[in-house]
Tab-separated table of C-alpha atoms in Angstrom:
chain	number	residue	atom	x	y	z
A	1	MET	CA	34.443	-4.893	-20.060
A	2	ASP	CA	32.469	-3.217	-22.788
A	3	ASP	CA	29.662	-5.770	-23.012
A	4	ALA	CA	28.523	-4.905	-19.469
A	5	LEU	CA	24.773	-4.872	-19.027
A	6	LEU	CA	24.960	-3.297	-15.576
A	7	LYS	CA	27.793	-1.128	-14.471
A	8	ILE	CA	28.210	0.057	-10.912
A	9	GLU	CA	30.969	2.622	-10.633
A	10	HIS	CA	32.449	3.991	-7.389
A	11	LEU	CA	29.094	3.702	-5.642
A	12	ARG	CA	28.769	5.338	-2.265
A	13	LYS	CA	25.644	5.028	-0.072
A	14	ALA	CA	25.328	6.582	3.396
A	15	TYR	CA	22.538	7.180	5.813
A	16	GLY	CA	23.587	10.456	7.332
A	17	GLU	CA	26.964	9.837	9.032
A	18	HIS	CA	26.738	6.167	8.621
A	19	THR	CA	28.356	4.831	5.422
A	20	VAL	CA	26.937	1.554	4.134
A	21	ILE	CA	28.605	1.241	0.826
A	22	ARG	CA	31.932	2.862	0.092
A	23	ASP	CA	33.421	3.128	-3.357
A	24	LEU	CA	31.994	-0.106	-4.810
A	25	SER	CA	32.435	-0.980	-8.457
A	26	LEU	CA	30.967	-4.023	-10.189
A	27	SER	CA	30.198	-4.903	-13.821
A	28	VAL	CA	27.660	-7.501	-14.718
A	29	ARG	CA	27.599	-9.044	-18.230
A	30	LYS	CA	24.506	-10.324	-19.888
A	31	GLY	CA	23.693	-13.793	-18.858
A	32	GLU	CA	25.909	-13.658	-15.836
A	33	VAL	CA	24.822	-14.908	-12.443
A	34	ILE	CA	26.484	-13.125	-9.631
A	35	VAL	CA	25.965	-14.230	-6.006
A	36	ILE	CA	26.773	-11.701	-3.291
A	37	ILE	CA	27.533	-13.018	0.171
A	38	GLY	CA	28.738	-11.450	3.324
A	39	PRO	CA	27.913	-10.949	7.027
A	40	SER	CA	24.722	-9.054	8.052
A	41	GLY	CA	25.057	-5.350	7.715
A	42	CYS	CA	27.845	-5.596	5.066
A	43	GLY	CA	25.681	-3.631	2.588
A	44	LYS	CA	24.656	-6.396	0.237
A	45	SER	CA	20.969	-5.835	0.408
A	46	THR	CA	21.470	-2.043	0.286
A	47	LEU	CA	23.511	-2.614	-2.886
A	48	LEU	CA	20.546	-4.369	-4.542
A	49	ARG	CA	18.147	-1.665	-3.431
A	50	CYS	CA	20.449	0.943	-4.969
A	51	VAL	CA	20.549	-1.041	-8.247
A	52	ASN	CA	16.777	-0.736	-8.344
A	53	ALA	CA	16.804	2.915	-7.296
A	54	LEU	CA	14.844	2.230	-4.087
A	55	GLU	CA	17.628	4.023	-2.319
A	56	SER	CA	19.220	7.417	-3.161
A	57	ILE	CA	22.979	7.287	-3.608
A	58	GLN	CA	25.600	9.677	-2.355
A	59	GLY	CA	28.350	9.066	-4.881
A	60	GLY	CA	29.324	7.245	-8.093
A	61	GLN	CA	26.841	5.939	-10.590
A	62	ILE	CA	24.867	2.893	-11.672
A	63	LEU	CA	24.189	2.331	-15.366
A	64	LEU	CA	21.915	-0.191	-16.945
A	65	ASP	CA	22.346	-0.337	-20.720
A	66	GLY	CA	24.270	2.878	-20.391
A	67	GLU	CA	21.315	4.599	-18.742
A	68	PRO	CA	21.610	6.016	-15.233
A	69	VAL	CA	19.622	4.281	-12.480
A	70	LEU	CA	18.801	7.118	-10.089
A	71	LYS	CA	15.982	7.548	-7.571
A	72	ASN	CA	13.479	10.342	-8.140
A	73	THR	CA	14.428	10.949	-11.801
A	74	LYS	CA	11.683	11.359	-14.342
A	75	ASP	CA	12.365	8.168	-16.306
A	76	ILE	CA	13.123	5.984	-13.311
A	77	SER	CA	9.957	3.854	-13.744
A	78	LEU	CA	10.982	3.112	-17.377
A	79	VAL	CA	14.395	1.999	-16.132
A	80	ARG	CA	12.821	-0.096	-13.349
A	81	GLN	CA	10.749	-2.005	-15.902
A	82	LYS	CA	14.015	-3.593	-17.058
A	83	ILE	CA	14.874	-4.688	-13.576
A	84	GLY	CA	12.938	-7.420	-11.818
A	85	MET	CA	13.229	-7.613	-8.099
A	86	VAL	CA	12.107	-10.126	-5.550
A	87	PHE	CA	12.213	-9.252	-1.807
A	88	GLN	CA	12.818	-11.320	1.322
A	89	SER	CA	9.364	-10.633	2.778
A	90	TYR	CA	6.532	-11.761	0.703
A	91	ASP	CA	5.508	-8.732	-1.206
A	92	LEU	CA	2.598	-9.940	-3.309
A	93	PHE	CA	-0.341	-7.602	-3.374
A	94	PRO	CA	-2.796	-9.059	-0.815
A	95	HIS	CA	-5.911	-7.644	-2.434
A	96	LYS	CA	-5.230	-9.303	-5.833
A	97	THR	CA	-5.327	-12.908	-6.909
A	98	VAL	CA	-2.211	-14.703	-8.094
A	99	MET	CA	-3.128	-13.999	-11.755
A	100	GLU	CA	-3.920	-10.390	-11.093
A	101	ASN	CA	-0.685	-9.968	-9.185
A	102	ILE	CA	1.243	-11.108	-12.146
A	103	THR	CA	-0.743	-9.273	-14.943
A	104	LEU	CA	-1.233	-5.900	-13.172
A	105	ALA	CA	2.067	-4.253	-14.182
A	106	PRO	CA	2.359	-5.657	-17.728
A	107	VAL	CA	-1.095	-4.492	-18.465
A	108	LYS	CA	-1.227	-1.219	-16.679
A	109	VAL	CA	2.439	-0.171	-17.048
A	110	GLN	CA	3.557	-1.697	-20.349
A	111	LYS	CA	0.002	-1.527	-21.891
A	112	ARG	CA	0.243	-5.035	-23.235
A	113	SER	CA	-2.889	-6.877	-24.103
A	114	LYS	CA	-4.484	-8.653	-21.166
A	115	THR	CA	-5.074	-11.928	-22.972
A	116	GLU	CA	-1.495	-12.108	-24.159
A	117	VAL	CA	-0.146	-11.480	-20.649
A	118	GLN	CA	-2.569	-13.955	-19.105
A	119	GLU	CA	-1.411	-16.647	-21.480
A	120	GLU	CA	2.247	-15.906	-20.701
A	121	ALA	CA	1.489	-15.918	-16.997
A	122	ALA	CA	-0.349	-19.202	-17.295
A	123	ALA	CA	2.554	-20.809	-19.079
A	124	LEU	CA	4.959	-19.606	-16.398
A	125	LEU	CA	2.672	-20.736	-13.572
A	126	GLU	CA	2.366	-24.105	-15.213
A	127	LYS	CA	6.111	-24.346	-15.238
A	128	ILE	CA	6.350	-23.784	-11.505
A	129	GLY	CA	3.390	-26.005	-10.818
A	130	LEU	CA	1.059	-23.318	-9.572
A	131	LEU	CA	-1.361	-22.937	-12.459
A	132	ASP	CA	-4.244	-24.348	-10.368
A	133	ARG	CA	-3.675	-21.640	-7.847
A	134	ARG	CA	-4.092	-18.796	-10.244
A	135	ASN	CA	-7.385	-17.582	-8.739
A	136	ASP	CA	-6.264	-17.854	-5.123
A	137	TYR	CA	-5.311	-14.922	-2.984
A	138	PRO	CA	-1.733	-14.672	-1.571
A	139	ARG	CA	-2.979	-15.486	1.950
A	140	GLN	CA	-4.037	-18.909	0.695
A	141	LEU	CA	-0.516	-19.776	-0.456
A	142	SER	CA	2.509	-21.087	1.508
A	143	GLY	CA	5.638	-18.899	1.821
A	144	GLY	CA	7.439	-20.825	-0.868
A	145	GLN	CA	4.514	-20.545	-3.235
A	146	LYS	CA	4.318	-16.830	-2.685
A	147	GLN	CA	8.008	-16.454	-3.509
A	148	ARG	CA	7.651	-18.486	-6.696
A	149	VAL	CA	4.672	-16.344	-7.721
A	150	ALA	CA	6.759	-13.170	-6.892
A	151	ILE	CA	9.464	-14.471	-9.252
A	152	VAL	CA	6.917	-15.135	-12.030
A	153	ARG	CA	5.474	-11.657	-11.476
A	154	ALA	CA	8.876	-10.109	-11.980
A	155	LEU	CA	9.574	-12.267	-14.986
A	156	CYS	CA	6.392	-11.287	-16.801
A	157	MET	CA	7.785	-7.778	-17.154
A	158	HIS	CA	10.629	-9.297	-19.293
A	159	PRO	CA	13.312	-7.713	-17.257
A	160	GLU	CA	16.947	-7.662	-18.450
A	161	ILE	CA	18.219	-8.402	-15.042
A	162	MET	CA	16.776	-9.968	-11.913
A	163	LEU	CA	17.668	-8.898	-8.414
A	164	LEU	CA	16.909	-11.531	-5.694
A	165	ASP	CA	17.271	-10.195	-2.169
A	166	GLU	CA	17.543	-13.075	0.332
A	167	ILE	CA	14.358	-14.580	-1.158
A	168	THR	CA	14.541	-17.716	0.980
A	169	ALA	CA	15.558	-16.122	4.259
A	170	ALA	CA	12.089	-16.040	5.629
A	171	LEU	CA	10.994	-19.510	4.529
A	172	ASP	CA	10.722	-22.746	6.348
A	173	PRO	CA	13.593	-25.029	5.414
A	174	GLU	CA	11.390	-27.431	3.433
A	175	MET	CA	10.192	-24.622	1.239
A	176	VAL	CA	13.602	-23.248	0.384
A	177	ARG	CA	14.310	-25.897	-2.153
A	178	GLU	CA	11.192	-25.381	-4.347
A	179	VAL	CA	12.203	-21.686	-4.660
A	180	LEU	CA	15.828	-22.289	-5.319
A	181	ASP	CA	14.895	-24.838	-8.029
A	182	VAL	CA	13.017	-22.161	-9.828
A	183	VAL	CA	15.925	-19.796	-9.661
A	184	LEU	CA	18.367	-22.336	-10.843
A	185	SER	CA	16.290	-23.128	-13.881
A	186	LEU	CA	16.233	-19.370	-14.608
A	187	ALA	CA	19.920	-19.257	-14.409
A	188	ARG	CA	20.236	-22.190	-16.757
A	189	SER	CA	17.928	-20.471	-19.264
A	190	GLY	CA	20.357	-17.489	-19.406
A	191	SER	CA	18.822	-14.871	-17.149
A	192	THR	CA	21.168	-12.247	-15.817
A	193	MET	CA	20.925	-12.213	-12.034
A	194	LEU	CA	22.231	-10.564	-8.960
A	195	ILE	CA	21.561	-12.699	-5.979
A	196	VAL	CA	22.030	-12.011	-2.296
A	197	THR	CA	21.755	-15.203	-0.222
A	198	HIS	CA	22.823	-17.090	2.833
A	199	GLU	CA	22.375	-20.402	1.188
A	200	MET	CA	25.986	-21.346	0.560
A	201	SER	CA	25.440	-24.606	-1.278
A	202	PHE	CA	23.017	-22.881	-3.565
A	203	ALA	CA	25.484	-20.141	-4.171
A	204	LYS	CA	28.122	-22.593	-5.083
A	205	ALA	CA	25.801	-24.359	-7.518
A	206	ILE	CA	24.452	-21.333	-9.332
A	207	ALA	CA	27.109	-18.664	-9.305
A	208	ASP	CA	29.312	-17.722	-12.278
A	209	ARG	CA	30.980	-15.329	-9.966
A	210	VAL	CA	30.851	-14.951	-6.210
A	211	VAL	CA	31.302	-11.606	-4.585
A	212	PHE	CA	32.189	-11.443	-0.905
A	213	MET	CA	31.292	-8.157	0.812
A	214	GLU	CA	32.130	-6.682	4.123
A	215	ASN	CA	31.765	-3.204	5.583
A	216	GLY	CA	30.445	-1.753	2.263
A	217	LEU	CA	33.350	-3.060	0.183
A	218	ILE	CA	34.043	-5.970	-2.029
A	219	VAL	CA	36.651	-7.956	-0.182
A	220	GLU	CA	36.967	-10.891	-2.554
A	221	GLU	CA	35.717	-11.812	-5.957
A	222	SER	CA	35.945	-15.143	-7.656
A	223	TYR	CA	35.042	-16.589	-11.041
A	224	GLU	CA	35.629	-20.080	-9.612
A	225	PRO	CA	32.877	-20.594	-6.975
A	226	GLU	CA	34.004	-24.116	-6.212
A	227	GLU	CA	37.484	-22.905	-5.459
A	228	PHE	CA	36.236	-19.854	-3.502
A	229	PHE	CA	34.154	-21.928	-1.144
A	230	ALA	CA	36.870	-24.576	-0.684
A	231	GLN	CA	39.752	-22.181	-0.316
A	232	PRO	CA	38.930	-18.498	-0.052
A	233	SER	CA	42.021	-16.340	-0.428
A	234	THR	CA	41.222	-13.727	2.106
A	235	GLU	CA	41.290	-14.396	5.832
A	236	ARG	CA	38.002	-12.594	6.298
A	237	ALA	CA	36.097	-14.728	3.787
A	238	LYS	CA	37.590	-17.808	5.347
A	239	GLN	CA	36.287	-16.709	8.848
A	240	PHE	CA	32.852	-15.961	7.370
A	241	LEU	CA	32.473	-19.274	5.656
A	242	GLN	CA	33.593	-20.926	8.923
A	243	THR	CA	30.512	-19.652	10.622
A	244	PHE	CA	28.310	-21.911	8.462
A	245	VAL	CA	30.006	-24.935	9.863
A	246	TYR	CA	28.660	-25.751	13.294
A	247	GLU	CA	31.285	-27.170	15.606
A	248	PRO	CA	30.398	-27.316	19.306
A	249	GLY	CA	32.829	-25.197	21.184
A	250	GLU	CA	33.813	-25.307	24.885
A	251	ILE	CA	30.995	-24.026	27.072
A	252	THR	CA	32.118	-22.631	30.398
A	253	ASP	CA	29.633	-21.739	33.126
B	1	MET	CA	-49.169	6.875	24.272
B	2	ASP	CA	-51.727	8.259	21.903
B	3	MET	CA	-51.665	6.275	18.682
B	4	GLU	CA	-53.898	8.755	16.913
B	5	ILE	CA	-51.327	11.503	17.476
B	6	ILE	CA	-48.580	9.344	16.138
B	7	ARG	CA	-50.636	8.534	13.003
B	8	GLN	CA	-51.172	12.200	12.461
B	9	TYR	CA	-47.558	13.153	12.917
B	10	LEU	CA	-46.107	10.394	10.753
B	11	PRO	CA	-46.213	12.329	7.452
B	12	LEU	CA	-44.384	15.256	9.059
B	13	TYR	CA	-41.618	13.012	10.320
B	14	ARG	CA	-41.411	11.264	6.917
B	15	ASP	CA	-40.838	14.578	5.134
B	16	ALA	CA	-38.324	15.547	7.741
B	17	LEU	CA	-36.483	12.240	7.211
B	18	PHE	CA	-36.242	12.818	3.492
B	19	LEU	CA	-34.859	16.323	4.062
B	20	THR	CA	-32.365	15.020	6.630
B	21	LEU	CA	-31.308	12.256	4.361
B	22	ARG	CA	-30.867	14.517	1.342
B	23	ILE	CA	-28.736	17.040	3.235
B	24	GLY	CA	-26.947	14.292	5.097
B	25	TRP	CA	-25.893	12.342	2.040
B	26	TYR	CA	-24.753	15.366	0.083
B	27	GLY	CA	-22.660	16.168	3.143
B	28	VAL	CA	-21.252	12.656	3.403
B	29	PHE	CA	-20.292	12.573	-0.286
B	30	LEU	CA	-18.648	16.011	-0.017
B	31	ALA	CA	-16.906	14.793	3.168
B	32	LEU	CA	-15.517	11.734	1.285
B	33	ALA	CA	-14.392	13.829	-1.663
B	34	ILE	CA	-12.662	16.411	0.550
B	35	GLY	CA	-11.182	13.677	2.690
B	36	LEU	CA	-9.703	11.820	-0.299
B	37	VAL	CA	-8.197	14.914	-1.816
B	38	CYS	CA	-6.711	16.002	1.562
B	39	ALA	CA	-5.314	12.529	2.262
B	40	MET	CA	-3.636	12.489	-1.133
B	41	ILE	CA	-2.156	15.936	-0.630
B	42	ILE	CA	-0.638	14.722	2.596
B	43	ARG	CA	0.506	11.419	1.135
B	44	PHE	CA	2.318	13.049	-1.831
B	45	ARG	CA	3.731	15.749	0.383
B	46	ILE	CA	2.571	18.527	-1.908
B	47	PRO	CA	4.063	21.747	-0.584
B	48	VAL	CA	1.910	24.653	0.543
B	49	LEU	CA	-1.302	22.628	-0.009
B	50	ARG	CA	-0.080	20.309	2.708
B	51	THR	CA	0.133	23.106	5.202
B	52	ILE	CA	-3.303	24.365	4.199
B	53	VAL	CA	-4.798	20.815	4.707
B	54	LYS	CA	-3.261	20.545	8.151
B	55	ALA	CA	-4.730	23.949	9.152
B	56	TYR	CA	-8.087	22.974	7.736
B	57	VAL	CA	-8.154	19.655	9.624
B	58	GLY	CA	-7.101	21.380	12.804
B	59	LEU	CA	-9.793	24.069	12.457
B	60	PHE	CA	-12.681	21.802	11.685
B	61	ARG	CA	-11.853	18.996	14.048
B	62	ASN	CA	-11.504	21.330	16.967
B	63	THR	CA	-14.646	23.406	16.635
B	64	PRO	CA	-18.249	22.189	17.085
B	65	LEU	CA	-20.425	21.747	14.089
B	66	LEU	CA	-22.937	24.116	15.625
B	67	VAL	CA	-20.328	26.932	15.584
B	68	GLN	CA	-19.285	26.065	12.032
B	69	LEU	CA	-22.882	26.157	10.885
B	70	PHE	CA	-23.578	29.419	12.654
B	71	PHE	CA	-20.511	30.867	10.969
B	72	ILE	CA	-21.496	29.748	7.521
B	73	TYR	CA	-25.142	30.694	7.904
B	74	PHE	CA	-25.084	33.906	9.966
B	75	ALA	CA	-21.568	35.315	9.665
B	76	LEU	CA	-20.804	34.819	5.988
B	77	PRO	CA	-23.793	36.875	4.823
B	78	LYS	CA	-22.174	39.867	6.590
B	79	ILE	CA	-19.336	39.693	4.052
B	80	GLY	CA	-21.750	39.227	1.187
B	81	ILE	CA	-21.824	35.434	0.933
B	82	ARG	CA	-25.425	34.361	1.110
B	83	LEU	CA	-26.198	30.619	0.890
B	84	SER	CA	-29.475	28.714	1.291
B	85	ALA	CA	-29.984	26.888	4.627
B	86	GLU	CA	-29.947	23.473	2.895
B	87	PHE	CA	-26.661	24.312	1.146
B	88	CYS	CA	-25.198	25.492	4.403
B	89	GLY	CA	-26.249	22.263	6.061
B	90	SER	CA	-24.546	20.074	3.432
B	91	LEU	CA	-21.471	22.364	3.196
B	92	GLY	CA	-21.066	22.409	6.990
B	93	LEU	CA	-21.418	18.663	7.256
B	94	GLY	CA	-19.024	18.177	4.301
B	95	LEU	CA	-16.347	20.427	5.712
B	96	LEU	CA	-16.554	18.849	9.178
B	97	GLY	CA	-16.657	15.312	7.768
B	98	GLY	CA	-13.866	16.100	5.249
B	99	ALA	CA	-11.530	16.754	8.170
B	100	TYR	CA	-12.454	13.466	9.841
B	101	MET	CA	-12.334	11.478	6.608
B	102	SER	CA	-8.964	12.834	5.710
B	103	GLU	CA	-7.469	11.653	8.954
B	104	THR	CA	-9.177	8.241	8.596
B	105	LEU	CA	-7.902	7.750	5.093
B	106	ARG	CA	-4.467	9.010	5.981
B	107	SER	CA	-4.084	6.473	8.725
B	108	GLY	CA	-5.406	3.785	6.326
B	109	LEU	CA	-2.708	4.736	3.784
B	110	GLU	CA	-0.101	4.641	6.542
B	111	SER	CA	-1.223	1.110	7.457
B	112	VAL	CA	-0.161	-0.268	4.068
B	113	ALA	CA	3.307	-1.770	4.379
B	114	LYS	CA	6.172	0.213	2.820
B	115	ILE	CA	7.252	-2.907	0.953
B	116	GLN	CA	3.962	-2.847	-0.978
B	117	GLU	CA	4.893	0.512	-2.553
B	118	GLU	CA	8.458	-0.592	-3.198
B	119	SER	CA	7.399	-3.757	-4.915
B	120	ALA	CA	4.878	-1.784	-7.025
B	121	GLU	CA	7.599	0.632	-7.985
B	122	SER	CA	10.096	-2.135	-8.697
B	123	LEU	CA	7.564	-3.493	-11.165
B	124	GLY	CA	7.916	-0.211	-13.040
B	125	MET	CA	4.878	1.632	-11.707
B	126	ASN	CA	5.235	5.296	-11.091
B	127	ARG	CA	4.077	6.804	-7.771
B	128	TYR	CA	0.538	7.449	-9.001
B	129	GLN	CA	0.077	3.971	-10.519
B	130	ALA	CA	1.414	2.486	-7.296
B	131	PHE	CA	-1.131	4.594	-5.352
B	132	ARG	CA	-4.017	3.763	-7.554
B	133	PHE	CA	-3.575	0.075	-8.113
B	134	VAL	CA	-1.775	-1.088	-4.987
B	135	ILE	CA	-1.771	1.321	-2.062
B	136	PHE	CA	-5.207	2.923	-2.233
B	137	PRO	CA	-7.323	-0.246	-2.566
B	138	GLN	CA	-5.598	-1.706	0.479
B	139	ALA	CA	-5.902	1.527	2.428
B	140	VAL	CA	-9.625	1.657	1.788
B	141	THR	CA	-9.882	-1.826	3.280
B	142	TYR	CA	-8.127	-0.625	6.398
B	143	SER	CA	-10.168	2.527	6.521
B	144	VAL	CA	-13.677	1.055	6.126
B	145	PRO	CA	-14.519	0.732	9.806
B	146	GLY	CA	-13.373	4.358	10.412
B	147	ILE	CA	-15.191	5.695	7.391
B	148	LEU	CA	-18.357	3.991	8.454
B	149	ALA	CA	-18.091	5.370	11.923
B	150	ASN	CA	-17.613	8.851	10.415
B	151	VAL	CA	-20.726	8.461	8.200
B	152	ILE	CA	-22.941	7.487	11.095
B	153	PHE	CA	-21.464	10.235	13.218
B	154	LEU	CA	-22.164	12.798	10.405
B	155	LEU	CA	-25.746	11.606	9.922
B	156	LYS	CA	-26.328	12.020	13.586
B	157	GLU	CA	-24.827	15.477	13.595
B	158	THR	CA	-27.635	16.547	11.247
B	159	SER	CA	-29.665	17.024	14.436
B	160	VAL	CA	-28.013	20.523	14.831
B	161	PHE	CA	-29.450	21.670	11.558
B	162	SER	CA	-32.647	22.620	13.347
B	163	THR	CA	-30.740	25.656	14.655
B	164	ILE	CA	-30.488	27.145	11.106
B	165	SER	CA	-34.234	26.609	10.662
B	166	LEU	CA	-34.015	23.457	8.506
B	167	MET	CA	-37.033	21.244	9.005
B	168	ASP	CA	-35.027	18.130	9.792
B	169	LEU	CA	-36.104	15.410	12.249
B	170	MET	CA	-34.953	17.325	15.345
B	171	PHE	CA	-36.614	20.489	14.258
B	172	THR	CA	-39.925	18.738	13.551
B	173	ALA	CA	-39.926	17.038	16.962
B	174	LYS	CA	-39.105	20.220	18.819
B	175	ASP	CA	-41.667	22.212	16.854
B	176	LEU	CA	-44.464	19.680	17.508
B	177	ILE	CA	-43.586	19.488	21.207
B	178	GLY	CA	-43.715	23.256	21.413
B	179	MET	CA	-47.109	23.473	19.797
B	180	TYR	CA	-48.966	20.413	21.177
B	181	ALA	CA	-46.865	19.261	24.136
B	182	LYS	CA	-47.127	15.572	23.134
B	183	THR	CA	-43.621	15.089	24.341
B	184	LEU	CA	-43.613	11.213	24.764
B	185	GLU	CA	-45.100	10.586	21.294
B	186	CYS	CA	-42.890	13.113	19.561
B	187	LEU	CA	-39.656	11.903	21.081
B	188	THR	CA	-40.545	8.238	20.540
B	189	LEU	CA	-41.119	9.000	16.901
B	190	LEU	CA	-37.849	10.843	16.756
B	191	VAL	CA	-35.844	7.885	18.143
B	192	ILE	CA	-37.647	5.507	15.694
B	193	PHE	CA	-36.949	7.746	12.663
B	194	TYR	CA	-33.241	8.075	13.540
B	195	LEU	CA	-33.077	4.299	13.739
B	196	ILE	CA	-34.824	3.998	10.432
B	197	MET	CA	-32.166	6.261	8.969
B	198	LEU	CA	-29.088	4.779	10.586
B	199	LEU	CA	-29.671	1.048	11.118
B	200	PRO	CA	-29.547	0.300	7.406
B	201	VAL	CA	-26.296	2.294	7.128
B	202	SER	CA	-24.737	0.246	9.912
B	203	LEU	CA	-25.898	-2.924	8.340
B	204	LEU	CA	-24.703	-1.935	4.861
B	205	GLY	CA	-21.339	-0.940	6.346
B	206	TYR	CA	-21.027	-4.294	8.054
B	207	VAL	CA	-21.639	-6.166	4.770
B	208	LEU	CA	-19.311	-3.881	2.879
B	209	GLU	CA	-16.611	-4.311	5.414
B	210	ARG	CA	-16.796	-8.077	5.314
B	211	ARG	CA	-16.775	-8.125	1.499
B	212	LEU	CA	-13.810	-5.785	1.211
B	213	ARG	CA	-11.799	-7.577	3.806
B	214	HIS	CA	-12.604	-10.965	2.400
B	215	ALA	CA	-9.781	-10.948	-0.147
B	216	GLU	CA	-7.126	-9.851	2.309
B	217	PHE	CA	-7.978	-11.596	5.485
B	218	GLY	CA	-10.293	-14.461	4.457
B	219	ASP	CA	-13.635	-15.225	6.042
């Protein structure tokens, strides 16, 4: 695949003796939406953190546009500008208003004009229905609103790829939808995304490709999400998907 | 209580207050500057300097200001470093305060969640931009009560300046008592003048704290 935007080759990540990702390779084409699923501790969040160079890596390489993504290198902040990331915990800056949260990096890091960025931010906020909250502080927003602002904040940097790390995991169920709707409209508009989620129906709806991970490895990969969720080919994926269906078992006391 | 005596002494106390304030504020600003530099050195794990900062903080936090002042004023001239009493006062206060401020700011910096730095960096900020725009402003908010306590502590510590012949409030009171033995009047004035100096600081700090914390925590 020569048109790959992001290339992960033989990635290995370990914390001391404990290996979290072993020999993982993955290519992401421009405009592709990849959903990564798997049990807790399988390394999926760590994978996203490696792609944004928040973690050091112990082997292999990650290339974005052919440039290495590596923690503690001189140009890493330039590379990171091309990668947008949204975290599970609300990570807005609490001392800045919604508007300031969004414009801070484009103005200070990319040196773009403040008015231009504010106009763009306003347009994006309008789209997600939060324009009237632009002068509020994060503490005044609900969890779902904060996550939507976090998405807009990442988008305003014009990233080439977005990494979403369980962005609805900490939300009340009724707020999950408003966030997922925003992500879905991004996907429709052609954004390249790497998404880690536990929302299986959302995964099915949005994914161009589903990647199932376990123990730091890709166990199964499918370009047919519908088919994967209906009939996974590996036993392990089948077991994992089973856990999302609640069937009361025998309780013995 | 002899009101006539109090009226007579007032100008002396007023002059002493101005001197105390002058030396005190230079000391406080020096302390803030030293504290900030030290906290940043620790934060960015700058080799060598980091060890020096730790030694400095350990030294100045674990010796009394009186001893530090004596050292600067009486011992340094023996190796050819001669400084004016006023300068010694501010320097001593600044060095002592710097050690405290550095610890206060350091713990403020540590109170800022790790995810804040990560999200700043994932927006393409380098470590220094993340520090300046995201981490530091939040750390200051967390540190305000501590910084304020330090400022008040430092201004009160000025009372030991009298030992290096600075005519501060304490010196003036002791001197007048020694000469005219009007102990009650002199000490009452002393208490009042310390309050005149420190109550506004406490009040200002309270207002500042509320304003700074407003954004983050609401009313």
